[in-house]
Backbone as JSON Lines, residues from 0, in Angstrom:
{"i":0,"aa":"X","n":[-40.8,-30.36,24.76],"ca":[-41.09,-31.48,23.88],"c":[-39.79,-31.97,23.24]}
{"i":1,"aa":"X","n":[-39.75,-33.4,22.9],"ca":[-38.31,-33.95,22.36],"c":[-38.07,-33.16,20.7]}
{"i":2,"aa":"X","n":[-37.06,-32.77,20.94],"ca":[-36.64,-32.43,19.71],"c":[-36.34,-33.36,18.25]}
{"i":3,"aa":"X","n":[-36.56,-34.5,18.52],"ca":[-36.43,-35.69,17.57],"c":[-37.93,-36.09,17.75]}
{"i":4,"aa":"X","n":[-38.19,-35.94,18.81],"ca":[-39.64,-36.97,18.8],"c":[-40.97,-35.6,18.38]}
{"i":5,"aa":"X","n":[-40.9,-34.59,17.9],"ca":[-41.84,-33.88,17.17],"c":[-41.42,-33.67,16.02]}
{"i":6,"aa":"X","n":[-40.63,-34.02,15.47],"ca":[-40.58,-34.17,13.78],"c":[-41.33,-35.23,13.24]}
{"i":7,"aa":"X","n":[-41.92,-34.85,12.35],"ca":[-42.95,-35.72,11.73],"c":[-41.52,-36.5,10.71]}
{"i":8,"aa":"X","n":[-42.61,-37.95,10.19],"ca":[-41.27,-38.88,9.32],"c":[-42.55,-38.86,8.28]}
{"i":9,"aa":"X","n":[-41.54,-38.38,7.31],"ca":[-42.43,-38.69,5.28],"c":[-42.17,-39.84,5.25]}
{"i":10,"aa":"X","n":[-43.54,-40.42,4.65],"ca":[-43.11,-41.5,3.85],"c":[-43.06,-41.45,2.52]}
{"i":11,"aa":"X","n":[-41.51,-42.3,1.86],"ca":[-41.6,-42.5,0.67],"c":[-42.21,-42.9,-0.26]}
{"i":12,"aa":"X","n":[-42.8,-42.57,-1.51],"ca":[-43.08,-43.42,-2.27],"c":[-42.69,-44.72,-2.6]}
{"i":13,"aa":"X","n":[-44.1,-45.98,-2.55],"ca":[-43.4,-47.04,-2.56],"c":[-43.22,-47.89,-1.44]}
{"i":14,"aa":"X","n":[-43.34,-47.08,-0.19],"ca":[-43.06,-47.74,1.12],"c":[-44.78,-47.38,1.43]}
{"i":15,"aa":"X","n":[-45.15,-48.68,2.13],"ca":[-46.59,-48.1,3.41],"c":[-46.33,-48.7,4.53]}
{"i":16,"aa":"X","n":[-47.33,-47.94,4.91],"ca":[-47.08,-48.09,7.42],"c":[-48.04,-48.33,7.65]}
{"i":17,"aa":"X","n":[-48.2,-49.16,8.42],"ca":[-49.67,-49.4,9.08],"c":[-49.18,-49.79,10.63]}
{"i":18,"aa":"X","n":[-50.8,-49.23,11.37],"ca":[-50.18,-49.38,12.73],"c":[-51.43,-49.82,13.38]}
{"i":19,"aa":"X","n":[-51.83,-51.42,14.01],"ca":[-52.7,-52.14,14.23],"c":[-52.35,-52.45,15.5]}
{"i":20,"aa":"X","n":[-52.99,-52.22,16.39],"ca":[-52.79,-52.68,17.98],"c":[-51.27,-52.86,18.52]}
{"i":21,"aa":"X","n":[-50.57,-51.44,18.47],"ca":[-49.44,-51.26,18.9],"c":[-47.94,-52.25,17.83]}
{"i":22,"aa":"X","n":[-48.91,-52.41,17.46],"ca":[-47.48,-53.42,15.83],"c":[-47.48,-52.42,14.85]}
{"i":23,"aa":"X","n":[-46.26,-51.55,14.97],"ca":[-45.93,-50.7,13.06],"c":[-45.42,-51.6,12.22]}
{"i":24,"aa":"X","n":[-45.77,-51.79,11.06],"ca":[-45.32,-52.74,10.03],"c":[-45.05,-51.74,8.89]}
{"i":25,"aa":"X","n":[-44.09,-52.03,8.31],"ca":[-43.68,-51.49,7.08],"c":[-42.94,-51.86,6.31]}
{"i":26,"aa":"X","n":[-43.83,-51.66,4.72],"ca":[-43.32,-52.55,3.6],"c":[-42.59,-51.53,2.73]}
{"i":27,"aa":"X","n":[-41.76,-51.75,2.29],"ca":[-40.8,-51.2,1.33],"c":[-40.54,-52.28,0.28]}
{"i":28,"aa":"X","n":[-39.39,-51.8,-1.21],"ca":[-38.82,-52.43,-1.75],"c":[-37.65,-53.52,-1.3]}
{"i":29,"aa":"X","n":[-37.18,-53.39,-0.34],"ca":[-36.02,-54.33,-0.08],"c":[-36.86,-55.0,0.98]}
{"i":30,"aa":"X","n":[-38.06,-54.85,1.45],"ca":[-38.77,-55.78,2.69],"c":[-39.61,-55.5,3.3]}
{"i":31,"aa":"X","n":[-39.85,-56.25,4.47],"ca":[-40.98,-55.47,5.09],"c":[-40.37,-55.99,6.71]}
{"i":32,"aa":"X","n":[-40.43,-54.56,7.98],"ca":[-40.06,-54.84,9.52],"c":[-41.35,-54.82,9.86]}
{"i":33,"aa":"X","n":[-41.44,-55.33,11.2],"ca":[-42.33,-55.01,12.11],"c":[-41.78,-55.07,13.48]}
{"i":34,"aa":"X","n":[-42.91,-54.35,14.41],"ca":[-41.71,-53.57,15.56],"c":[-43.24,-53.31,16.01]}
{"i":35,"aa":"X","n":[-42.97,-53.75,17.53],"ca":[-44.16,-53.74,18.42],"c":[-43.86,-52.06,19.57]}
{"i":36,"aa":"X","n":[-44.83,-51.03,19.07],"ca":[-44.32,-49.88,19.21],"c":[-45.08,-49.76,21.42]}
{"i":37,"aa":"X","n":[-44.42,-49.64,21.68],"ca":[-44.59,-49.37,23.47],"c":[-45.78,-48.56,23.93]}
{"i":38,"aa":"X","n":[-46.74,-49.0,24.72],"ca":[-47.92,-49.34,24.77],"c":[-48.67,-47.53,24.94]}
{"i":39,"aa":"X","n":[-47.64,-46.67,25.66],"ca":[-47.79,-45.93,26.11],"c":[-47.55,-44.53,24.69]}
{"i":40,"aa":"X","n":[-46.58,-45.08,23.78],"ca":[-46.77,-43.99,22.54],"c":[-47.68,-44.42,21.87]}
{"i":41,"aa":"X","n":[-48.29,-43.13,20.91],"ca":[-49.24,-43.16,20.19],"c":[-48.65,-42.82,18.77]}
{"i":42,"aa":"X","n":[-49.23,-43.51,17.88],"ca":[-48.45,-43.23,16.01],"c":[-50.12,-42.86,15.56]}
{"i":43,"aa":"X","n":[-49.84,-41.68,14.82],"ca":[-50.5,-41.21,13.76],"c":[-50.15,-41.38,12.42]}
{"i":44,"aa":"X","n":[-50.83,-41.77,11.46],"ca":[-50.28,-41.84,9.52],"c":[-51.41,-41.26,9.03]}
{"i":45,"aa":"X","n":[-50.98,-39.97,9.01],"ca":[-52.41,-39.21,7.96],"c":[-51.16,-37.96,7.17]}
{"i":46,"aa":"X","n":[-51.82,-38.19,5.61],"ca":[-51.67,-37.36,4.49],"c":[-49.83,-37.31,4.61]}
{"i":47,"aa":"X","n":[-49.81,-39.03,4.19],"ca":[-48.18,-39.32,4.06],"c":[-47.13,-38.56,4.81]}
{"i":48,"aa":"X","n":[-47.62,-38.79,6.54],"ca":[-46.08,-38.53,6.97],"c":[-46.86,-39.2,8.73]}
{"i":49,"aa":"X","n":[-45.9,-39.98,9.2],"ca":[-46.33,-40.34,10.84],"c":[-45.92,-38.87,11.68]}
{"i":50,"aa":"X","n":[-46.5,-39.03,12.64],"ca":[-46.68,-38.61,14.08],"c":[-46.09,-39.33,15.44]}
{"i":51,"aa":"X","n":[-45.62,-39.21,15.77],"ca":[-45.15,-39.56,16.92],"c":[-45.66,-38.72,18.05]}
{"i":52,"aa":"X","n":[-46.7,-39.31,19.46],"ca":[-46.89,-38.57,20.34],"c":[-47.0,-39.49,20.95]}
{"i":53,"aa":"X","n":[-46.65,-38.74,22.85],"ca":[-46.97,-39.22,23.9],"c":[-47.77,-38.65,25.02]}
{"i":54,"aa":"X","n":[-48.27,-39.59,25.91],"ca":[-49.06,-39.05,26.99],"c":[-48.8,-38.07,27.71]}
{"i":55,"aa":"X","n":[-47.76,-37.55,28.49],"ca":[-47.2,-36.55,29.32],"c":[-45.42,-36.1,29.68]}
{"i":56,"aa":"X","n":[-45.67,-35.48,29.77],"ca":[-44.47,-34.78,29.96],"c":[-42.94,-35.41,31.25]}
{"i":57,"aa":"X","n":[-43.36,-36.57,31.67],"ca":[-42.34,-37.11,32.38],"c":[-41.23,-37.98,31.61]}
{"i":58,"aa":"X","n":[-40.48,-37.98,32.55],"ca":[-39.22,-37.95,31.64],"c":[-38.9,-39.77,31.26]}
{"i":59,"aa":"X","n":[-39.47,-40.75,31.46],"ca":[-39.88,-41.63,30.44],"c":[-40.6,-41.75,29.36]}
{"i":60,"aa":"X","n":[-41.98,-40.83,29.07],"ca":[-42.46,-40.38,28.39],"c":[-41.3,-39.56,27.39]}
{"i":61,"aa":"X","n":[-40.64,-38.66,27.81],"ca":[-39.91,-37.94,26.97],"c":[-38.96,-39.07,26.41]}
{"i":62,"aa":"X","n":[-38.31,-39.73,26.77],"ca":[-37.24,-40.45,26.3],"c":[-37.87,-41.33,25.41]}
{"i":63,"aa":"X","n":[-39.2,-42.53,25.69],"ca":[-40.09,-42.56,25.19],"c":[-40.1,-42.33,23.64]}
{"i":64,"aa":"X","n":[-40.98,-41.22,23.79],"ca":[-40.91,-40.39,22.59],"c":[-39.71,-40.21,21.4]}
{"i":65,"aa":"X","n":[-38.96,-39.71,22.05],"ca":[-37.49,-39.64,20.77],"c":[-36.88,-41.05,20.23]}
{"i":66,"aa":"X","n":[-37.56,-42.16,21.11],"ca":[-37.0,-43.18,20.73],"c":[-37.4,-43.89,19.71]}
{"i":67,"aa":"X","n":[-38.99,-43.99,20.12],"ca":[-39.95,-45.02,19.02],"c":[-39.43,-43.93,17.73]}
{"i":68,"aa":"X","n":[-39.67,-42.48,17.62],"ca":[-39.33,-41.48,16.4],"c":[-38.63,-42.03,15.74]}
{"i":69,"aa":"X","n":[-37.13,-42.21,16.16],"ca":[-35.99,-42.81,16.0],"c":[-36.01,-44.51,15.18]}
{"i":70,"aa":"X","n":[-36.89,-44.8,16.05],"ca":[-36.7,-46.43,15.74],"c":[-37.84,-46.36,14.24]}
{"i":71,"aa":"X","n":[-38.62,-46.03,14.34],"ca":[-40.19,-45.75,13.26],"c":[-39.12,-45.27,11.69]}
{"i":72,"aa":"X","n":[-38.23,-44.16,12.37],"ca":[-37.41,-43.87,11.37],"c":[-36.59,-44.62,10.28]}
{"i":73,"aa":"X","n":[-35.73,-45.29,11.23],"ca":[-34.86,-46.48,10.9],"c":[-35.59,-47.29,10.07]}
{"i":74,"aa":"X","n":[-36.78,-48.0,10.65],"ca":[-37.6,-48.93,9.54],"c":[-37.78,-48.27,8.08]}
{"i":75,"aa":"X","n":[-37.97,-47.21,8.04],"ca":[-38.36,-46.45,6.83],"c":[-37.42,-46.19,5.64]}
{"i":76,"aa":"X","n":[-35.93,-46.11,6.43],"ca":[-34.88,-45.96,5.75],"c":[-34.08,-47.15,5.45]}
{"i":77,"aa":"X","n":[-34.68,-48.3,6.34],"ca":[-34.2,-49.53,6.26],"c":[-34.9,-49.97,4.97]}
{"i":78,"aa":"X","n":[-36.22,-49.96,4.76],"ca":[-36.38,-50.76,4.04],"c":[-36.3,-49.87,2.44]}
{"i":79,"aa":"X","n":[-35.99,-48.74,2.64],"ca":[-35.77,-48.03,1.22],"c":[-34.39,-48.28,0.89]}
{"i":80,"aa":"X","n":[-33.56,-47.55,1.61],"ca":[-31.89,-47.53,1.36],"c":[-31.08,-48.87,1.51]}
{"i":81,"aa":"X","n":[-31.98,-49.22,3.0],"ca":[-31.03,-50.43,3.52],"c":[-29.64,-49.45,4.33]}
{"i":82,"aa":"X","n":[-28.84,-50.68,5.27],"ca":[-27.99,-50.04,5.99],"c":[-26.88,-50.98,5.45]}
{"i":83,"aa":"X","n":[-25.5,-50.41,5.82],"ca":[-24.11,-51.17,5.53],"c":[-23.13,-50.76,6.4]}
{"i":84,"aa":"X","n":[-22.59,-51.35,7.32],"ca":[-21.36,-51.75,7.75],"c":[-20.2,-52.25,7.03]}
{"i":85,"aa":"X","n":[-19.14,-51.43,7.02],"ca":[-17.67,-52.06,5.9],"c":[-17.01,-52.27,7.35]}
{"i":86,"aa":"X","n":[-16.16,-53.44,7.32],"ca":[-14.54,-53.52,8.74],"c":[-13.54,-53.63,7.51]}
{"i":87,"aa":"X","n":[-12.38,-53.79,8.05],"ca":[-11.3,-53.72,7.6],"c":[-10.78,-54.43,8.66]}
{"i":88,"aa":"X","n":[-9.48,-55.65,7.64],"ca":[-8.9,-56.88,8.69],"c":[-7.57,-56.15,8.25]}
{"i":89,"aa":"X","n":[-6.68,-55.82,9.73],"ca":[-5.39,-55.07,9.16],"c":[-4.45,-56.61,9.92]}
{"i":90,"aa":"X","n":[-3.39,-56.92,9.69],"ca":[-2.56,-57.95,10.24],"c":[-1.89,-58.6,9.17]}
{"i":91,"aa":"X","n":[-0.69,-59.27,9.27],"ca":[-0.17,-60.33,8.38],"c":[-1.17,-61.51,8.34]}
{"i":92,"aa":"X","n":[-0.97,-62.1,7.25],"ca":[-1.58,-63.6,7.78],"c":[-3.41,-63.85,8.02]}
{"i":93,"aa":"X","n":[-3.8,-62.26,8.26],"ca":[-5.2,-62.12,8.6],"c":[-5.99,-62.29,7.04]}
{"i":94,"aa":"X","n":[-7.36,-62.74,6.89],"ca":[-7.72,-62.95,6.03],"c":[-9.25,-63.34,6.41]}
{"i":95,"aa":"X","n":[-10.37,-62.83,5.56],"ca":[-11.68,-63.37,5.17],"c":[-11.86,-63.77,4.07]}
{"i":96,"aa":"X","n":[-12.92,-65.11,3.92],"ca":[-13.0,-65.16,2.74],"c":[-14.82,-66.36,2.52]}
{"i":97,"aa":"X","n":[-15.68,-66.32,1.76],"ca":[-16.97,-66.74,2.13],"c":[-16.75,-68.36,1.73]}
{"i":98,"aa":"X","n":[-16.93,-69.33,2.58],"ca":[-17.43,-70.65,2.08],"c":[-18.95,-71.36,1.91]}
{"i":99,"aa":"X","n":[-19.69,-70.96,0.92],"ca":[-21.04,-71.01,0.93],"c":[-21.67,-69.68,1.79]}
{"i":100,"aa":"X","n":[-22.3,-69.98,2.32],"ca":[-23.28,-68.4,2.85],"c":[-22.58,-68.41,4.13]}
{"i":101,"aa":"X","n":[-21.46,-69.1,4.99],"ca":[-20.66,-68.27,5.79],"c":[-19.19,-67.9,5.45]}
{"i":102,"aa":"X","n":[-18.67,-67.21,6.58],"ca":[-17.96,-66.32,6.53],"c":[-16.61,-67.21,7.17]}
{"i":103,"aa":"X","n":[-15.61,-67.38,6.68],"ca":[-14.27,-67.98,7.03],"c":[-13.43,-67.14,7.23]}
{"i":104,"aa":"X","n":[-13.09,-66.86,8.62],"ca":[-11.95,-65.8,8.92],"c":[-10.7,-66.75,9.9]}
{"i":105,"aa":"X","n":[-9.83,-66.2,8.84],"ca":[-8.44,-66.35,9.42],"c":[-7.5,-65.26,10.42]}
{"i":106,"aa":"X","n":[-7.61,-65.7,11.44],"ca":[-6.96,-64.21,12.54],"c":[-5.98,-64.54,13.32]}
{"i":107,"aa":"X","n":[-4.55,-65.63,12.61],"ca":[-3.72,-65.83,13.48],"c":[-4.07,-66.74,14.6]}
{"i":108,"aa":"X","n":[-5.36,-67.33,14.8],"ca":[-5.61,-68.74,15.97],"c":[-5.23,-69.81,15.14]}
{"i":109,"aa":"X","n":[-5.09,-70.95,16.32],"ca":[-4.83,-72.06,15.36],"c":[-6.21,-72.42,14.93]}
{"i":110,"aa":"X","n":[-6.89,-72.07,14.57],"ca":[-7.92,-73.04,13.49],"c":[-9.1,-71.57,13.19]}
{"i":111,"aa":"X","n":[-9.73,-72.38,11.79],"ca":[-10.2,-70.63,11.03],"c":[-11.75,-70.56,11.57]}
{"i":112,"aa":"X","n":[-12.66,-69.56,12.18],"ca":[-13.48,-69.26,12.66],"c":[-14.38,-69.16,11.48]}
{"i":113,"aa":"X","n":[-15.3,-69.83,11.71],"ca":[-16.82,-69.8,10.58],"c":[-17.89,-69.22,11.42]}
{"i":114,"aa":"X","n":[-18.05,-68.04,10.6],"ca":[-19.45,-67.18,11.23],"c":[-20.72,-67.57,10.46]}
{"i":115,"aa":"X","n":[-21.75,-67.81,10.85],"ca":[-23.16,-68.01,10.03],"c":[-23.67,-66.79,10.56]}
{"i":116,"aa":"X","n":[-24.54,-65.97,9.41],"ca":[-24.87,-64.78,9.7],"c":[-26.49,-65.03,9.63]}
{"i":117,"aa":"X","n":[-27.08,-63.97,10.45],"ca":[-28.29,-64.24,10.59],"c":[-29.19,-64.39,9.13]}
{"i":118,"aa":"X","n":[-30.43,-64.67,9.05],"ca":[-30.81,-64.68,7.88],"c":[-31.26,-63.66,6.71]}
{"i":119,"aa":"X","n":[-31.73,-62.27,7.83],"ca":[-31.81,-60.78,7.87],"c":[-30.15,-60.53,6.5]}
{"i":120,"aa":"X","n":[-29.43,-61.02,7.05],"ca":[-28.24,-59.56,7.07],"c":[-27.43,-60.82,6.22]}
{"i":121,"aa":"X","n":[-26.87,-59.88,5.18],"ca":[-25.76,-60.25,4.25],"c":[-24.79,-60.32,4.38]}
{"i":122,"aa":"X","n":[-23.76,-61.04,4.35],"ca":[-22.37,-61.16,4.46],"c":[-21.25,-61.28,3.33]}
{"i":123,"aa":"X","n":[-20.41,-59.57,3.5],"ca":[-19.67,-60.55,1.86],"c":[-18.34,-60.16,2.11]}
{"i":124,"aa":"X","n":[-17.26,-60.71,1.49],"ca":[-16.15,-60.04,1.1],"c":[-15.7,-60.12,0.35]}
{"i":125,"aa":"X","n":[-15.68,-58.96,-0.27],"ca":[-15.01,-58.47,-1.4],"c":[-13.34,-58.52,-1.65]}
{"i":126,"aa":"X","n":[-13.14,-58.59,-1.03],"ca":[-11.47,-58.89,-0.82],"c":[-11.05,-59.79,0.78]}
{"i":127,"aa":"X","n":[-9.79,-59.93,0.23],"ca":[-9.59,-60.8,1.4],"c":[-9.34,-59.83,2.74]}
{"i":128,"aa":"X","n":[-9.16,-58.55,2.44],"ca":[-8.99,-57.6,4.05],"c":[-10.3,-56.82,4.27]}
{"i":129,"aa":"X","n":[-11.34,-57.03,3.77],"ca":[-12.52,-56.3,4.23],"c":[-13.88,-56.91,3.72]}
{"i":130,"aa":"X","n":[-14.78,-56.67,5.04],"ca":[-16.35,-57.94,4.93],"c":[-16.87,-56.01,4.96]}
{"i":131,"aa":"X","n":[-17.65,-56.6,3.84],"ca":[-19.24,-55.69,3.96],"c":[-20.61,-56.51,4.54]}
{"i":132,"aa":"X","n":[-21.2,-55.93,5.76],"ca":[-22.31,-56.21,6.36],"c":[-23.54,-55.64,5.83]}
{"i":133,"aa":"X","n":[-24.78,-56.2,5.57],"ca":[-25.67,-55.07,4.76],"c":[-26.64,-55.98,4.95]}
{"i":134,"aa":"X","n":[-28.29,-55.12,5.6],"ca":[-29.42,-55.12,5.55],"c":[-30.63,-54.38,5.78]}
{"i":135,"aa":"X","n":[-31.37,-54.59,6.12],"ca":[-32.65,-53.56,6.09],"c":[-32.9,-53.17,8.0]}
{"i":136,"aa":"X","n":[-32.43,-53.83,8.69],"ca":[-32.63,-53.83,10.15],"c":[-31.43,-53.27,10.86]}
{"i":137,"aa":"X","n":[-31.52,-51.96,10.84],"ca":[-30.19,-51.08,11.53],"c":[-29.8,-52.3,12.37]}
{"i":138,"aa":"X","n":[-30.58,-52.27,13.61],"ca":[-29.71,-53.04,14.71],"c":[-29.07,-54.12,14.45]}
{"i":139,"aa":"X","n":[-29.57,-55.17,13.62],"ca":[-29.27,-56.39,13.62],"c":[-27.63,-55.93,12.82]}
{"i":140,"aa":"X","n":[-27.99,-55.48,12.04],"ca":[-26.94,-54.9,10.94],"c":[-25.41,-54.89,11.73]}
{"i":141,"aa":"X","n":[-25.8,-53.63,12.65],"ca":[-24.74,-53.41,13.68],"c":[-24.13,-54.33,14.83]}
{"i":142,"aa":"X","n":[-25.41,-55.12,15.08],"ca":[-24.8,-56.09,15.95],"c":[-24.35,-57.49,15.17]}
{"i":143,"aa":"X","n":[-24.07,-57.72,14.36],"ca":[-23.71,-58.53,13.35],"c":[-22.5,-58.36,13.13]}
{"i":144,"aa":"X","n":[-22.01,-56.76,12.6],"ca":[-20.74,-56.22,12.28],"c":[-19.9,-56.08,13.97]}
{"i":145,"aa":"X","n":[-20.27,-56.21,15.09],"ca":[-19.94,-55.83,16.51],"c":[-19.47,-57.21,16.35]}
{"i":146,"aa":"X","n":[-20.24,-58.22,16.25],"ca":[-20.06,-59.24,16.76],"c":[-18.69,-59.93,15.93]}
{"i":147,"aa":"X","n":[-18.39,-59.59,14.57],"ca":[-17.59,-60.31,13.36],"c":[-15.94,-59.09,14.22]}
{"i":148,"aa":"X","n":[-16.13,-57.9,14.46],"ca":[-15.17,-57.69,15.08],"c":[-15.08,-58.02,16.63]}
{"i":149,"aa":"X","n":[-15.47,-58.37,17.12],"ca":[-15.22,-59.16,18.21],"c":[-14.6,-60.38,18.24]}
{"i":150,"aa":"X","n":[-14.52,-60.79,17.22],"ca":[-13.54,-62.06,17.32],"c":[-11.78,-61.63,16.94]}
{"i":151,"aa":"X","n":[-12.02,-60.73,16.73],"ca":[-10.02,-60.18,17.17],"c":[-10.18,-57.97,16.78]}
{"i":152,"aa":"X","n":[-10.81,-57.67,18.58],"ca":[-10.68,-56.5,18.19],"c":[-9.34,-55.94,17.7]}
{"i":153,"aa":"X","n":[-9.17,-54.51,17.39],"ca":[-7.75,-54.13,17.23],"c":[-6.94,-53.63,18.12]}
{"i":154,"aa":"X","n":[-5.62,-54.44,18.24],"ca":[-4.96,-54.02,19.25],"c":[-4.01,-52.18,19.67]}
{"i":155,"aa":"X","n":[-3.79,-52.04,20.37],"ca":[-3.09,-50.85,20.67],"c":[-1.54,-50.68,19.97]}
{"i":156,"aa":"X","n":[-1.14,-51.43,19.79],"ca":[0.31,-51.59,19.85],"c":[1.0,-51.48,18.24]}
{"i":157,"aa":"X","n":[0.26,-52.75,17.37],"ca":[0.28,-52.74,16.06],"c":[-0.5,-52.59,15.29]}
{"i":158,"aa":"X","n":[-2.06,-52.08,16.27],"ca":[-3.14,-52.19,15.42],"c":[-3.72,-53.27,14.62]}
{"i":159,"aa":"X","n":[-3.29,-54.12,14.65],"ca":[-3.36,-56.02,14.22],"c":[-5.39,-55.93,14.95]}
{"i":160,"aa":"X","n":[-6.02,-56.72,13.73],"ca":[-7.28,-57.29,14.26],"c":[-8.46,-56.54,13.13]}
{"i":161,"aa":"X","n":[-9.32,-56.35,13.57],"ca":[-10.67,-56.08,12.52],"c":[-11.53,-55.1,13.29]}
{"i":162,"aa":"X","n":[-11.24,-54.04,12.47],"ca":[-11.68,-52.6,12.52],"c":[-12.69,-52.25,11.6]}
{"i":163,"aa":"X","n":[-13.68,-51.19,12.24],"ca":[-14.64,-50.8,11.45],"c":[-14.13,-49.69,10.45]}
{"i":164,"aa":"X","n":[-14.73,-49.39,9.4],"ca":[-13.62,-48.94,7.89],"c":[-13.67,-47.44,8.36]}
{"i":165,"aa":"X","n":[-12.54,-46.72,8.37],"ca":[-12.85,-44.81,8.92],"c":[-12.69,-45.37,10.34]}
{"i":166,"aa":"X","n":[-12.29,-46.22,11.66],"ca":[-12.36,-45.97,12.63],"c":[-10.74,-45.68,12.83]}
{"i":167,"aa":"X","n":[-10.37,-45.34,14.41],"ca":[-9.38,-44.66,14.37],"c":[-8.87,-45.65,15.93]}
{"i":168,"aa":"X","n":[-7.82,-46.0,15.64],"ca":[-7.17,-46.54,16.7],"c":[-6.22,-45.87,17.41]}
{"i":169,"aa":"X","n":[-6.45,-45.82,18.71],"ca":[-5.28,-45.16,19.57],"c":[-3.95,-46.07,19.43]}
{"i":170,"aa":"X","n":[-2.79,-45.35,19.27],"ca":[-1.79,-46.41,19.71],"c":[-0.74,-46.3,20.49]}
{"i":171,"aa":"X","n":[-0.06,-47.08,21.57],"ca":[0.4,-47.01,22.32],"c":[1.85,-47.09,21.56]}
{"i":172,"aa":"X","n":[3.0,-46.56,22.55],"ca":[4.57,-46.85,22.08],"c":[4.61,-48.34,23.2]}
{"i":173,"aa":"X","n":[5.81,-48.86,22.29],"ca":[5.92,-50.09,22.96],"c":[7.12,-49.9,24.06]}
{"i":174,"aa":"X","n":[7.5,-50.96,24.59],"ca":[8.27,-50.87,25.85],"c":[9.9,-50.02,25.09]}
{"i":175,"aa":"X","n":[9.83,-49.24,26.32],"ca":[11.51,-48.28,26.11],"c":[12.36,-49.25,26.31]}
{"i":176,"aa":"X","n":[13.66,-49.08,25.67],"ca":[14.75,-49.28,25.32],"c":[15.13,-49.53,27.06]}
{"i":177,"aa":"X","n":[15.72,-50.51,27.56],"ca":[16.65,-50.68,28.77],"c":[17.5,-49.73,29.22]}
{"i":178,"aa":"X","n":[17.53,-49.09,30.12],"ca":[18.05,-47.74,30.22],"c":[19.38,-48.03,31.13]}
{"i":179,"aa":"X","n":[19.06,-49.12,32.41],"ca":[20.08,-49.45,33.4],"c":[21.24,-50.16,32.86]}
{"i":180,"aa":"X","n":[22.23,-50.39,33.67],"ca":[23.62,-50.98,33.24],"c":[23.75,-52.08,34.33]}
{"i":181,"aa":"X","n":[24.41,-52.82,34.09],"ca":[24.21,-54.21,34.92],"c":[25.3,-54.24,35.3]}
């Protein structure tokens, strides 16, 4: 049996689950997700904590299983804690900064890139070298923050571009010194 997908998930006080013809919905303080759970798992909610089970033992079933766990999870913690993504813009010249509800980044192109962020997920910066990403929907969350560093990952060389905050860049030495004589 999956080792993630037989742990039962508590629910918090404050948060409820309901699970109506394969749709889990769940309301918390910061919101409410819903997430159409795959036809083949089954959710139990008795005496405040879900269940996660599946039909048989093959190995979609198993994968299956640890996943919806996983995902059922996320909603729960999404809508209590909420999730956050920090980057960090390292470079001369590099700069974020918000004009109305988007995001104005300066990255050394000739002209400054305006991100509109989904309606889910918050966008801020607090300073001009680092955007905090933050909402209740892990994924969106992450692919939001993927996507804002994707417009100048960080390079090898000087490390120049927009990094996630704690990540670690490899770096290369640059070209050796001319060694031949002419």
């Amino acid at each position: 049996m999956s080792r993630i997908g037989r742990k039962p998930i508590e629910i918090p006080k404050g948060v409820t689950v309901t699970f109506v013809d394969h749709v889990i919905t769940v309301k918390g303080p910061k919101g409410e997700l819903k997430d159409t759970v795959h036809p083949d798992i089954g959710v139990e909610i008795k005496n405040g904590t879900i269940i996660v089970t599946r039909p048989s033992d093959e190995k979609k079933h198993k994968s299956l299983h640890g996943l919806w766990r996983a995902n059922i999870n996320n909603m729960i913690v999404g809508v209590t804690s909420g999730y956050t993504k920090k980057l960090e813009i390292v470079g001369v010249g590099y700069r974020a900064e918000m004009k109305g509800n988007k995001l104005q980044l300066l990255l050394g192109y000739s002209h400054p890139i305006l991100f509109s962020p989904p309606a889910d997920v918050k966008v801020e910066a607090p300073t001009q070298t680092s955007i905090v990403v933050s909402g209740i929907h892990k994924q969106l969350v992450g692919l939001v923050a993927a996507k804002i560093r994707s417009f100048r990952p960080p390079e090898p060389y000087k490390g120049k571009g927009i990094k996630y905050e704690g990540e670690f860049i490899r770096r290369k030495a640059g070209k050796a010194a001319a060694t031949g004589s002419k």
